[in-house]
Amino acid sequence: MPNHAAVESQLKEASQLTNTVWAALVEREAGKWRVLANHHLAKKTHPALVKFLSKPEVDSWLCGALSGGQSRSVSLPASSQLSTGRLFAFPLPSVSQVVLAGAGHLTNEAQRLWRLVVSGMQTETPASDVSASSSVAASLLVPDLDSENPYDLPRALDRALASFVRLVSVQGAWLAICRGDSLEVHAEWNAPACADLVLSLEGNTILRRLSRNLTPMVLPRDGPLWAEIPHKGLKASTKIWTCVPLIIGQRLIGVLTLWRSAAFKSDEWNRLIDLATQIAPAIETIITFAEMAGHLRRLATLNDFALTISSGRSLDQIARRMFALLSRAFGTELIVLYLLSSDDRLLSEYRVVEGNMISTVQNAADHKIAPLLSIHQRVRLGEVDADVRLPLYDKVSSGLYVPLRFQSQTIGILCIESLRSEAFDLYDESLMMVIASHLASLADYTRLREEAEGRARNLGLIHEVVQQVIGLTDPRAVAEITSDLLARYFAYELCSVFIADENGDLTIGGFGGTSQNVVRRAMKSFEYPVSGGITGIVFETGESMVANDVLQDSRYRSVKGWQAGSEMCVAIREGEKILGIIDVQSSSQNAFTHNDFIALESLAGILASVITSADQYQRLQITISQLRSTQVELRARMEAQRDAENRLVQAAKLAAVGEMAAGIAHELNNPLTSVTGFAELALDSIPKDSETRKDLEIVMREATRARDVVRRLLDFARQSESTRARASLNAVIEDVVALSRHLIHTSGVALKLELEKDLPWVLADSNQMKQVLLNLVHNALQAMPSGGEMIISTQSAVRAGRDWIMVSVGDTGVGIPHLELSRIFEPFYTTKGDQGGTGLGLSVTYGIVTDHGGQIEVQSEPGVGSKFTVWLPQ
């Protein structure tokens, strides 16, 4: 090929003669097109042309031009940015090069001129013009594969395939090398569907026969094996598909596959077989060089590991550098590193996603590679049990999984996968074992250091939490303060602390973070106890959980108005008892680190002590309150017992007085009867104007009064038969008021009745109840010598779990001294002094009320008034 200056000169002259906008010489190498020389190709047009040539349909169009050896043209869309409306392609014979001419239109004369220019650019003799023997022609077309870089296997194989395509016209072709029991396609011609294809020799009938017979195979479209062709991309016009083995001795090193629209002629077939025979040793040499170069690169990887990875300051930095080395050494980016936490509960995952290193933390027990952690030895993808969910990436054909062992403990796994079948040989396995051994010690040291640094950083949070919550006895205050501190220290979007109540339900909660109000409102609609969801599972099991992507985790329970991306939940526990949970959430995925988990675990331990102390304090307060209630109840019972004893003593007194009164009354009743009788007779016989009559009237009046006293003594002492029936106390009161209304009015007393409407009836002796009320009314009138106010009221009430009817008579009189209140119901005890009271009215009243199963109470304040209250059972 002439130098670039000469080529550009030819392009310039042809463009000027044909009114072409621009022209370029392009070459296909290693499956890609590159621009070798150009004329008038603007700076903006050049990258647009490179982008245009990278399209699969353009590659197929240009390969068709090379295969057919004919020029062709195509219209260009405005979006192509190639500054012209049409593109013309003129292939160079015997090479993988094409001259492209951009023009709106080229006449037939202009196109013939371009073909003439293109034919003058070639330096090799086209195969169609060779008149010598086929072997000579073939030898002229054998490329010098190791003339440039013998270690660049893809480029060398692409050049080898190009030599076959130049030898015979084809629609498409590919060249594969043999690795174990599979074929790996490293070069393709007009067959983008076959790029990087990996085929099993034993899994396909055609390839199996080829590997065993080591002879070429030609398949016509109407043949029985046409359906067994192991790839796609054939055209409807394809009639012949052939595969030619590349052999060294009796060993298969590669396969050449071509397809075309017509059968091979005899001379074409002979040249094809001769070229395959001559090119096989060169390909084997290239393969050997490539394998040696790969081995040397792996050795260099160990050296780079010692120099660069060992100096990493963090696990992220170590993983990033190691991934770059392994990617260069093994030609794959499908690499994952797993590291266990120091307590083996969490598993940190490191992998590259779209060029970025991503680290996530998950529960070790639930992870899909958990079974590999217990194997303790390297495994390949095909050796893994069915219960292990591998591979880690999609469309993977091979994988190598090596444990990281340190001090006889598995601390992680280094995983590398490939889309190629049998991608890792024994040398690769040995290299991975050595790398994993060194990485284990380095990772363990770095992991422990990072955990120690994380705990040190968390001391600030723990110290402030201890200062603010220690001594608190209200669990809700503990939850609120802790969640707020968590949000401020770690900038979490949502922090929540839930503490179990006395029933064991998570109803005591505190929230913090920028999204706390949304969740606080949503939590009002939750039903307790909380079940399900990550928080419910953690509270039930006591096992902490980390979800890096809640949308992919079926255990996540969504909250209205809040969409989480990741969630971490830690149990607050005291021994086997679960006291509550700490839950943090973020709207982003993979938001939490191992350090975050350590912080929550440490904080959970502090909160467990605080909650336990608060619970013990509350139980102590409850016990003290119960003791105080018991003390009050005991005092009340003692008072009630004393009252009962006083009533018994009072009853005993009344019984004794009653017996005495009965005897005295009988002794006095007869003389008083005689006195009153003779006094009446004397009064009848003495004139009204007699002075003696006044004396006799005094005798009659005093004798009558004495007889009334005796009768009242008899009433007090006599156990008369009581006739009881259901009666209305309101009606009894109205009768008593009617009898006493004149006396009340003349005494200057205002009467106020407060009778409950529809008052329930009681079982009582109405006459005795009238006597009780008359006694109380008379006492009230006598207590108000200068007038005042009397209030009589009734009411139904519940007392000590029983239904009662209450009747009260209150006055605004002189009142009763406190020292005398305990004796007012004793017989013959009176507070009326010179007013002539007998001291029997309240005693009789007391007897009647107690005989009805009721009670009578008095409240009095000297100078203010008194109130007598009668309680009768319904």
Coordinates of C-alpha atoms in Angstrom, one line a residue, residues 44 69 174 193 252 353 382 418 437 537 663 688 800 805 814 873:
K44 CA -16.9 17.4 12.9
G69 CA -15.9 -7.1 -5.0
W174 CA -15.8 -16.6 11.6
A193 CA -24.2 -12.4 15.8
L252 CA -7.6 -29.7 16.4
V353 CA -21.7 -1.7 38.6
G382 CA -20.2 -26.7 37.5
S418 CA -16.8 -15.2 32.7
S437 CA -4.5 -16.2 50.7
I537 CA -39.7 -10.0 61.9
G663 CA -89.4 -0.7 134.3
K688 CA -113.1 29.0 136.6
A800 CA -70.1 0.4 98.2
I805 CA -81.9 6.0 98.9
V814 CA -76.2 26.9 115.9
P873 CA -81.3 0.2 101.1

